[in-house]
mmCIF file with all atom_site columns, C-alpha atoms in Angstrom:
data_model
loop_
_atom_site.group_PDB
_atom_site.id
_atom_site.type_symbol
_atom_site.label_atom_id
_atom_site.label_alt_id
_atom_site.label_comp_id
_atom_site.label_asym_id
_atom_site.label_entity_id
_atom_site.label_seq_id
_atom_site.pdbx_PDB_ins_code
_atom_site.Cartn_x
_atom_site.Cartn_y
_atom_site.Cartn_z
_atom_site.occupancy
_atom_site.B_iso_or_equiv
_atom_site.pdbx_formal_charge
_atom_site.auth_seq_id
_atom_site.auth_comp_id
_atom_site.auth_asym_id
_atom_site.auth_atom_id
_atom_site.pdbx_PDB_model_num
ATOM 1   C CA . MET F 1 1   ? 107.693 88.311  103.842 1.00 0.00 ? 9   MET F CA 1
ATOM 2   C CA . HIS F 1 2   ? 110.498 90.225  105.844 1.00 0.00 ? 10  HIS F CA 1
ATOM 3   C CA . ASN F 1 3   ? 110.895 93.424  107.669 1.00 0.00 ? 11  ASN F CA 1
ATOM 4   C CA . GLU F 1 4   ? 113.798 95.023  107.317 1.00 0.00 ? 12  GLU F CA 1
ATOM 5   C CA . LEU F 1 5   ? 114.294 97.062  110.608 1.00 0.00 ? 13  LEU F CA 1
ATOM 6   C CA . THR F 1 6   ? 117.300 98.769  112.754 1.00 0.00 ? 14  THR F CA 1
ATOM 7   C CA . ARG F 1 7   ? 118.119 97.195  116.289 1.00 0.00 ? 15  ARG F CA 1
ATOM 8   C CA . LYS F 1 8   ? 116.454 100.640 117.590 1.00 0.00 ? 16  LYS F CA 1
ATOM 9   C CA . ASP F 1 9   ? 113.480 99.771  115.870 1.00 0.00 ? 17  ASP F CA 1
ATOM 10  C CA . ILE F 1 10  ? 113.468 96.555  117.678 1.00 0.00 ? 18  ILE F CA 1
ATOM 11  C CA . GLN F 1 11  ? 114.142 97.982  120.982 1.00 0.00 ? 19  GLN F CA 1
ATOM 12  C CA . LYS F 1 12  ? 111.578 100.069 120.890 1.00 0.00 ? 20  LYS F CA 1
ATOM 13  C CA . MET F 1 13  ? 108.714 97.108  119.823 1.00 0.00 ? 21  MET F CA 1
ATOM 14  C CA . ARG F 1 14  ? 110.113 95.255  122.683 1.00 0.00 ? 22  ARG F CA 1
ATOM 15  C CA . GLU F 1 15  ? 109.770 98.229  125.116 1.00 0.00 ? 23  GLU F CA 1
ATOM 16  C CA . GLU F 1 16  ? 105.905 98.979  123.586 1.00 0.00 ? 24  GLU F CA 1
ATOM 17  C CA . LEU F 1 17  ? 105.390 94.906  124.353 1.00 0.00 ? 25  LEU F CA 1
ATOM 18  C CA . ASP F 1 18  ? 106.526 95.186  127.564 1.00 0.00 ? 26  ASP F CA 1
ATOM 19  C CA . TYR F 1 19  ? 104.024 97.691  128.425 1.00 0.00 ? 27  TYR F CA 1
ATOM 20  C CA . ARG F 1 20  ? 101.430 96.579  126.189 1.00 0.00 ? 28  ARG F CA 1
ATOM 21  C CA . ARG F 1 21  ? 101.688 93.556  128.187 1.00 0.00 ? 29  ARG F CA 1
ATOM 22  C CA . ILE F 1 22  ? 102.928 94.072  131.748 1.00 0.00 ? 30  ILE F CA 1
ATOM 23  C CA . GLN F 1 23  ? 100.986 97.260  132.300 1.00 0.00 ? 31  GLN F CA 1
ATOM 24  C CA . LEU F 1 24  ? 97.801  98.045  130.126 1.00 0.00 ? 32  LEU F CA 1
ATOM 25  C CA . ARG F 1 25  ? 96.517  94.349  129.581 1.00 0.00 ? 33  ARG F CA 1
ATOM 26  C CA . PRO F 1 26  ? 95.771  94.019  133.006 1.00 0.00 ? 34  PRO F CA 1
ATOM 27  C CA . LYS F 1 27  ? 94.487  97.353  133.533 1.00 0.00 ? 35  LYS F CA 1
ATOM 28  C CA . LEU F 1 28  ? 92.253  96.431  130.278 1.00 0.00 ? 36  LEU F CA 1
ATOM 29  C CA . LEU F 1 29  ? 90.760  93.271  131.740 1.00 0.00 ? 37  LEU F CA 1
ATOM 30  C CA . GLU F 1 30  ? 89.845  94.658  134.788 1.00 0.00 ? 38  GLU F CA 1
ATOM 31  C CA . ALA F 1 31  ? 87.897  97.339  133.096 1.00 0.00 ? 39  ALA F CA 1
ATOM 32  C CA . VAL F 1 32  ? 86.549  94.816  131.290 1.00 0.00 ? 40  VAL F CA 1
ATOM 33  C CA . LYS F 1 33  ? 85.320  92.951  134.430 1.00 0.00 ? 41  LYS F CA 1
ATOM 34  C CA . GLU F 1 34  ? 84.022  96.217  136.126 1.00 0.00 ? 42  GLU F CA 1
ATOM 35  C CA . ALA F 1 35  ? 81.874  96.961  133.160 1.00 0.00 ? 43  ALA F CA 1
ATOM 36  C CA . ARG F 1 36  ? 80.551  93.411  132.747 1.00 0.00 ? 44  ARG F CA 1
ATOM 37  C CA . GLY F 1 37  ? 79.150  94.341  136.619 1.00 0.00 ? 45  GLY F CA 1
ATOM 38  C CA . PHE F 1 38  ? 77.380  96.968  134.814 1.00 0.00 ? 46  PHE F CA 1
ATOM 39  C CA . GLY F 1 39  ? 74.222  94.768  133.971 1.00 0.00 ? 47  GLY F CA 1
ATOM 40  C CA . ASP F 1 40  ? 72.637  93.942  130.335 1.00 0.00 ? 48  ASP F CA 1
ATOM 41  C CA . LEU F 1 41  ? 75.357  92.410  128.054 1.00 0.00 ? 49  LEU F CA 1
ATOM 42  C CA . SER F 1 42  ? 73.501  93.615  125.019 1.00 0.00 ? 50  SER F CA 1
ATOM 43  C CA . GLU F 1 43  ? 73.069  97.270  125.867 1.00 0.00 ? 51  GLU F CA 1
ATOM 44  C CA . ASN F 1 44  ? 76.235  97.862  127.849 1.00 0.00 ? 52  ASN F CA 1
ATOM 45  C CA . PHE F 1 45  ? 78.047  100.243 126.040 1.00 0.00 ? 53  PHE F CA 1
ATOM 46  C CA . GLU F 1 46  ? 81.036  100.410 128.967 1.00 0.00 ? 54  GLU F CA 1
ATOM 47  C CA . TYR F 1 47  ? 81.040  96.951  128.356 1.00 0.00 ? 55  TYR F CA 1
ATOM 48  C CA . LYS F 1 48  ? 81.634  96.673  124.323 1.00 0.00 ? 56  LYS F CA 1
ATOM 49  C CA . ALA F 1 49  ? 84.079  100.226 124.749 1.00 0.00 ? 57  ALA F CA 1
ATOM 50  C CA . ALA F 1 50  ? 86.205  98.275  126.980 1.00 0.00 ? 58  ALA F CA 1
ATOM 51  C CA . LYS F 1 51  ? 86.192  95.062  125.133 1.00 0.00 ? 59  LYS F CA 1
ATOM 52  C CA . GLN F 1 52  ? 86.701  96.942  121.919 1.00 0.00 ? 60  GLN F CA 1
ATOM 53  C CA . GLU F 1 53  ? 90.084  98.454  123.919 1.00 0.00 ? 61  GLU F CA 1
ATOM 54  C CA . LYS F 1 54  ? 91.279  94.928  125.230 1.00 0.00 ? 62  LYS F CA 1
ATOM 55  C CA . ASN F 1 55  ? 90.923  93.678  121.712 1.00 0.00 ? 63  ASN F CA 1
ATOM 56  C CA . ARG F 1 56  ? 92.754  96.502  120.119 1.00 0.00 ? 64  ARG F CA 1
ATOM 57  C CA . ASN F 1 57  ? 95.839  95.899  122.808 1.00 0.00 ? 65  ASN F CA 1
ATOM 58  C CA . GLU F 1 58  ? 96.009  92.538  121.910 1.00 0.00 ? 66  GLU F CA 1
ATOM 59  C CA . SER F 1 59  ? 95.786  92.908  118.311 1.00 0.00 ? 67  SER F CA 1
ATOM 60  C CA . ARG F 1 60  ? 99.081  95.796  118.441 1.00 0.00 ? 68  ARG F CA 1
ATOM 61  C CA . ILE F 1 61  ? 100.597 93.051  120.590 1.00 0.00 ? 69  ILE F CA 1
ATOM 62  C CA . ARG F 1 62  ? 100.271 90.444  117.923 1.00 0.00 ? 70  ARG F CA 1
ATOM 63  C CA . PHE F 1 63  ? 101.328 92.900  115.382 1.00 0.00 ? 71  PHE F CA 1
ATOM 64  C CA . LEU F 1 64  ? 104.140 93.437  117.114 1.00 0.00 ? 72  LEU F CA 1
ATOM 65  C CA . GLU F 1 65  ? 105.300 90.141  118.314 1.00 0.00 ? 73  GLU F CA 1
ATOM 66  C CA . ASN F 1 66  ? 104.713 89.342  114.419 1.00 0.00 ? 74  ASN F CA 1
ATOM 67  C CA . MET F 1 67  ? 106.906 92.161  113.172 1.00 0.00 ? 75  MET F CA 1
ATOM 68  C CA . ILE F 1 68  ? 109.774 91.252  115.417 1.00 0.00 ? 76  ILE F CA 1
ATOM 69  C CA . ARG F 1 69  ? 109.836 87.622  114.658 1.00 0.00 ? 77  ARG F CA 1
ATOM 70  C CA . THR F 1 70  ? 110.060 88.281  110.424 1.00 0.00 ? 78  THR F CA 1
ATOM 71  C CA . ALA F 1 71  ? 112.570 90.908  111.295 1.00 0.00 ? 79  ALA F CA 1
ATOM 72  C CA . VAL F 1 72  ? 115.469 91.521  109.433 1.00 0.00 ? 80  VAL F CA 1
ATOM 73  C CA . ILE F 1 73  ? 118.530 93.474  111.087 1.00 0.00 ? 81  ILE F CA 1
ATOM 74  C CA . VAL F 1 74  ? 119.623 96.445  108.630 1.00 0.00 ? 82  VAL F CA 1
ATOM 75  C CA . SER F 1 75  ? 122.328 98.718  109.334 1.00 0.00 ? 83  SER F CA 1
ATOM 76  C CA . ASP F 1 76  ? 121.765 102.122 109.910 1.00 0.00 ? 84  ASP F CA 1
ATOM 77  C CA . ARG F 1 77  ? 124.921 103.263 108.430 1.00 0.00 ? 85  ARG F CA 1
ATOM 78  C CA . SER F 1 78  ? 126.128 104.505 105.357 1.00 0.00 ? 86  SER F CA 1
ATOM 79  C CA . SER F 1 79  ? 129.018 106.257 103.790 1.00 0.00 ? 87  SER F CA 1
ATOM 80  C CA . ALA F 1 80  ? 129.759 110.122 104.562 1.00 0.00 ? 88  ALA F CA 1
ATOM 81  C CA . ASP F 1 81  ? 128.761 110.853 100.844 1.00 0.00 ? 89  ASP F CA 1
ATOM 82  C CA . ALA F 1 82  ? 126.054 108.590 100.475 1.00 0.00 ? 90  ALA F CA 1
ATOM 83  C CA . VAL F 1 83  ? 121.791 108.834 101.139 1.00 0.00 ? 91  VAL F CA 1
ATOM 84  C CA . GLY F 1 84  ? 121.945 106.323 104.503 1.00 0.00 ? 92  GLY F CA 1
ATOM 85  C CA . LEU F 1 85  ? 119.164 105.518 106.720 1.00 0.00 ? 93  LEU F CA 1
ATOM 86  C CA . TYR F 1 86  ? 117.754 108.420 108.605 1.00 0.00 ? 94  TYR F CA 1
ATOM 87  C CA . ASP F 1 87  ? 119.575 111.201 106.435 1.00 0.00 ? 95  ASP F CA 1
ATOM 88  C CA . LYS F 1 88  ? 117.547 114.112 105.191 1.00 0.00 ? 96  LYS F CA 1
ATOM 89  C CA . VAL F 1 89  ? 117.748 114.201 101.623 1.00 0.00 ? 97  VAL F CA 1
ATOM 90  C CA . THR F 1 90  ? 116.508 117.409 99.545  1.00 0.00 ? 98  THR F CA 1
ATOM 91  C CA . VAL F 1 91  ? 115.867 116.299 96.062  1.00 0.00 ? 99  VAL F CA 1
ATOM 92  C CA . HIS F 1 92  ? 114.742 118.036 92.553  1.00 0.00 ? 100 HIS F CA 1
ATOM 93  C CA . VAL F 1 93  ? 111.924 116.948 91.229  1.00 0.00 ? 101 VAL F CA 1
ATOM 94  C CA . GLU F 1 94  ? 112.006 117.626 87.715  1.00 0.00 ? 102 GLU F CA 1
ATOM 95  C CA . GLU F 1 95  ? 108.705 117.446 86.354  1.00 0.00 ? 103 GLU F CA 1
ATOM 96  C CA . ASP F 1 96  ? 107.344 119.384 89.016  1.00 0.00 ? 104 ASP F CA 1
ATOM 97  C CA . ASP F 1 97  ? 110.533 122.108 88.888  1.00 0.00 ? 105 ASP F CA 1
ATOM 98  C CA . VAL F 1 98  ? 110.401 121.916 92.489  1.00 0.00 ? 106 VAL F CA 1
ATOM 99  C CA . ASP F 1 99  ? 112.330 120.931 95.591  1.00 0.00 ? 107 ASP F CA 1
ATOM 100 C CA . GLU F 1 100 ? 111.600 118.210 98.132  1.00 0.00 ? 108 GLU F CA 1
ATOM 101 C CA . SER F 1 101 ? 113.189 117.553 101.506 1.00 0.00 ? 109 SER F CA 1
ATOM 102 C CA . TYR F 1 102 ? 112.830 113.633 102.834 1.00 0.00 ? 110 TYR F CA 1
ATOM 103 C CA . GLN F 1 103 ? 114.128 111.929 105.864 1.00 0.00 ? 111 GLN F CA 1
ATOM 104 C CA . ILE F 1 104 ? 114.403 108.139 104.750 1.00 0.00 ? 112 ILE F CA 1
ATOM 105 C CA . VAL F 1 105 ? 113.163 105.527 107.756 1.00 0.00 ? 113 VAL F CA 1
ATOM 106 C CA . THR F 1 106 ? 112.420 102.068 108.259 1.00 0.00 ? 114 THR F CA 1
ATOM 107 C CA . THR F 1 107 ? 108.957 100.980 107.680 1.00 0.00 ? 115 THR F CA 1
ATOM 108 C CA . MET F 1 108 ? 107.963 101.279 111.411 1.00 0.00 ? 116 MET F CA 1
ATOM 109 C CA . ARG F 1 109 ? 108.448 104.676 111.447 1.00 0.00 ? 117 ARG F CA 1
ATOM 110 C CA . GLN F 1 110 ? 107.328 106.035 107.955 1.00 0.00 ? 118 GLN F CA 1
ATOM 111 C CA . ASP F 1 111 ? 105.168 109.264 108.262 1.00 0.00 ? 119 ASP F CA 1
ATOM 112 C CA . ALA F 1 112 ? 104.760 110.487 104.491 1.00 0.00 ? 120 ALA F CA 1
ATOM 113 C CA . LEU F 1 113 ? 102.880 113.581 105.445 1.00 0.00 ? 121 LEU F CA 1
ATOM 114 C CA . HIS F 1 114 ? 105.624 114.821 107.773 1.00 0.00 ? 122 HIS F CA 1
ATOM 115 C CA . GLY F 1 115 ? 108.429 113.726 104.936 1.00 0.00 ? 123 GLY F CA 1
ATOM 116 C CA . LEU F 1 116 ? 109.314 110.731 106.557 1.00 0.00 ? 124 LEU F CA 1
ATOM 117 C CA . ILE F 1 117 ? 109.797 107.958 103.838 1.00 0.00 ? 125 ILE F CA 1
ATOM 118 C CA . SER F 1 118 ? 110.439 104.108 104.019 1.00 0.00 ? 126 SER F CA 1
ATOM 119 C CA . ARG F 1 119 ? 113.645 102.904 102.828 1.00 0.00 ? 127 ARG F CA 1
ATOM 120 C CA . GLU F 1 120 ? 111.133 100.360 100.966 1.00 0.00 ? 128 GLU F CA 1
ATOM 121 C CA . SER F 1 121 ? 109.320 103.196 99.303  1.00 0.00 ? 129 SER F CA 1
ATOM 122 C CA . PRO F 1 122 ? 110.049 104.020 95.263  1.00 0.00 ? 130 PRO F CA 1
ATOM 123 C CA . VAL F 1 123 ? 111.823 107.102 96.524  1.00 0.00 ? 131 VAL F CA 1
ATOM 124 C CA . GLY F 1 124 ? 113.404 105.526 99.172  1.00 0.00 ? 132 GLY F CA 1
ATOM 125 C CA . ARG F 1 125 ? 114.761 102.537 97.646  1.00 0.00 ? 133 ARG F CA 1
ATOM 126 C CA . ALA F 1 126 ? 116.184 105.001 94.493  1.00 0.00 ? 134 ALA F CA 1
ATOM 127 C CA . VAL F 1 127 ? 118.044 107.290 96.581  1.00 0.00 ? 135 VAL F CA 1
ATOM 128 C CA . LEU F 1 128 ? 119.681 104.639 99.231  1.00 0.00 ? 136 LEU F CA 1
ATOM 129 C CA . GLY F 1 129 ? 123.163 104.584 98.303  1.00 0.00 ? 137 GLY F CA 1
ATOM 130 C CA . LYS F 1 130 ? 123.323 107.644 95.869  1.00 0.00 ? 138 LYS F CA 1
ATOM 131 C CA . LYS F 1 131 ? 125.525 110.815 95.929  1.00 0.00 ? 139 LYS F CA 1
ATOM 132 C CA . VAL F 1 132 ? 124.869 114.786 95.834  1.00 0.00 ? 140 VAL F CA 1
ATOM 133 C CA . GLY F 1 133 ? 124.232 115.253 91.708  1.00 0.00 ? 141 GLY F CA 1
ATOM 134 C CA . ASP F 1 134 ? 123.075 111.973 91.033  1.00 0.00 ? 142 ASP F CA 1
ATOM 135 C CA . ARG F 1 135 ? 119.780 111.754 88.690  1.00 0.00 ? 143 ARG F CA 1
ATOM 136 C CA . VAL F 1 136 ? 117.944 108.827 89.929  1.00 0.00 ? 144 VAL F CA 1
ATOM 137 C CA . LEU F 1 137 ? 114.565 107.615 87.984  1.00 0.00 ? 145 LEU F CA 1
ATOM 138 C CA . ILE F 1 138 ? 111.601 106.996 90.367  1.00 0.00 ? 146 ILE F CA 1
ATOM 139 C CA . GLU F 1 139 ? 109.502 103.955 89.310  1.00 0.00 ? 147 GLU F CA 1
ATOM 140 C CA . THR F 1 140 ? 106.316 103.202 90.517  1.00 0.00 ? 148 THR F CA 1
ATOM 141 C CA . GLU F 1 141 ? 104.400 99.952  90.588  1.00 0.00 ? 149 GLU F CA 1
ATOM 142 C CA . SER F 1 142 ? 101.504 101.677 89.289  1.00 0.00 ? 150 SER F CA 1
ATOM 143 C CA . GLY F 1 143 ? 103.894 101.967 85.934  1.00 0.00 ? 151 GLY F CA 1
ATOM 144 C CA . TYR F 1 144 ? 104.510 105.645 86.562  1.00 0.00 ? 152 TYR F CA 1
ATOM 145 C CA . SER F 1 145 ? 107.757 107.097 86.596  1.00 0.00 ? 153 SER F CA 1
ATOM 146 C CA . TYR F 1 146 ? 109.531 110.651 87.020  1.00 0.00 ? 154 TYR F CA 1
ATOM 147 C CA . TYR F 1 147 ? 113.701 111.801 87.703  1.00 0.00 ? 155 TYR F CA 1
ATOM 148 C CA . ILE F 1 148 ? 114.706 113.691 90.291  1.00 0.00 ? 156 ILE F CA 1
ATOM 149 C CA . VAL F 1 149 ? 118.449 115.150 91.194  1.00 0.00 ? 157 VAL F CA 1
ATOM 150 C CA . ILE F 1 150 ? 119.711 114.677 94.926  1.00 0.00 ? 158 ILE F CA 1
ATOM 151 C CA . LYS F 1 151 ? 120.699 118.356 96.169  1.00 0.00 ? 159 LYS F CA 1
ATOM 152 C CA . SER F 1 152 ? 121.488 117.428 99.470  1.00 0.00 ? 160 SER F CA 1
ATOM 153 C CA . ILE F 1 153 ? 122.223 115.082 102.092 1.00 0.00 ? 161 ILE F CA 1
ATOM 154 C CA . GLU F 1 154 ? 122.279 115.683 105.849 1.00 0.00 ? 162 GLU F CA 1
ATOM 155 C CA . LYS F 1 155 ? 123.705 113.242 108.060 1.00 0.00 ? 163 LYS F CA 1
ATOM 156 C CA . GLN F 1 156 ? 121.365 111.949 110.439 1.00 0.00 ? 164 GLN F CA 1
ATOM 157 C CA . ALA F 1 157 ? 121.357 109.225 113.276 1.00 0.00 ? 165 ALA F CA 1
ATOM 158 C CA . ASP F 1 158 ? 118.669 107.532 114.673 1.00 0.00 ? 166 ASP F CA 1
ATOM 159 C CA . ASP F 1 159 ? 118.280 109.526 118.185 1.00 0.00 ? 167 ASP F CA 1
ATOM 160 C CA . GLY F 1 160 ? 114.950 107.251 119.331 1.00 0.00 ? 168 GLY F CA 1
ATOM 161 C CA . SER F 1 161 ? 112.750 110.862 118.754 1.00 0.00 ? 169 SER F CA 1
ATOM 162 C CA . ILE F 1 162 ? 110.809 109.151 115.897 1.00 0.00 ? 170 ILE F CA 1
ATOM 163 C CA . PRO F 1 163 ? 108.051 107.373 116.865 1.00 0.00 ? 171 PRO F CA 1
ATOM 164 C CA . LEU F 1 164 ? 106.704 103.895 116.007 1.00 0.00 ? 172 LEU F CA 1
ATOM 165 C CA . ASN F 1 165 ? 103.697 103.511 113.818 1.00 0.00 ? 173 ASN F CA 1
ATOM 166 C CA . ARG F 1 166 ? 100.672 102.823 115.194 1.00 0.00 ? 174 ARG F CA 1
ATOM 167 C CA . PHE F 1 167 ? 98.545  101.069 112.061 1.00 0.00 ? 175 PHE F CA 1
#
């Protein structure tokens, strides 16, 4: 499986990797070593907490390395009148008769609770490349489908302000 990421995503992940390897890892190893000196390891909360934090850091490092290794670079450019990556889109959901706004982002930056939806999500896939006035069918994996109409597109660029996901 490939991860569709922008060059900016890769750059941000490399910066986080450098921080975790060069600055955070030595601090966490020292914390484990120090907590080990507090005595009986079977009842040593500080040791368990330090070890857990060290393991969490190592897991994030492995995750970021895998994301970078399997990445496919995608362009964040689109035509002036079509939905592209990082654009804010306002749509009308016909079934619910409501308007909703989203910003289309890469998977590494998605946060649906804050209106940031992945280009790989059902809505993201359906609206990419579409224009104002287009009626689009959204199909979910569960077989449910509904129509939306694109009301407006606000062109945006990746200014680096959207953080990487922490999963």
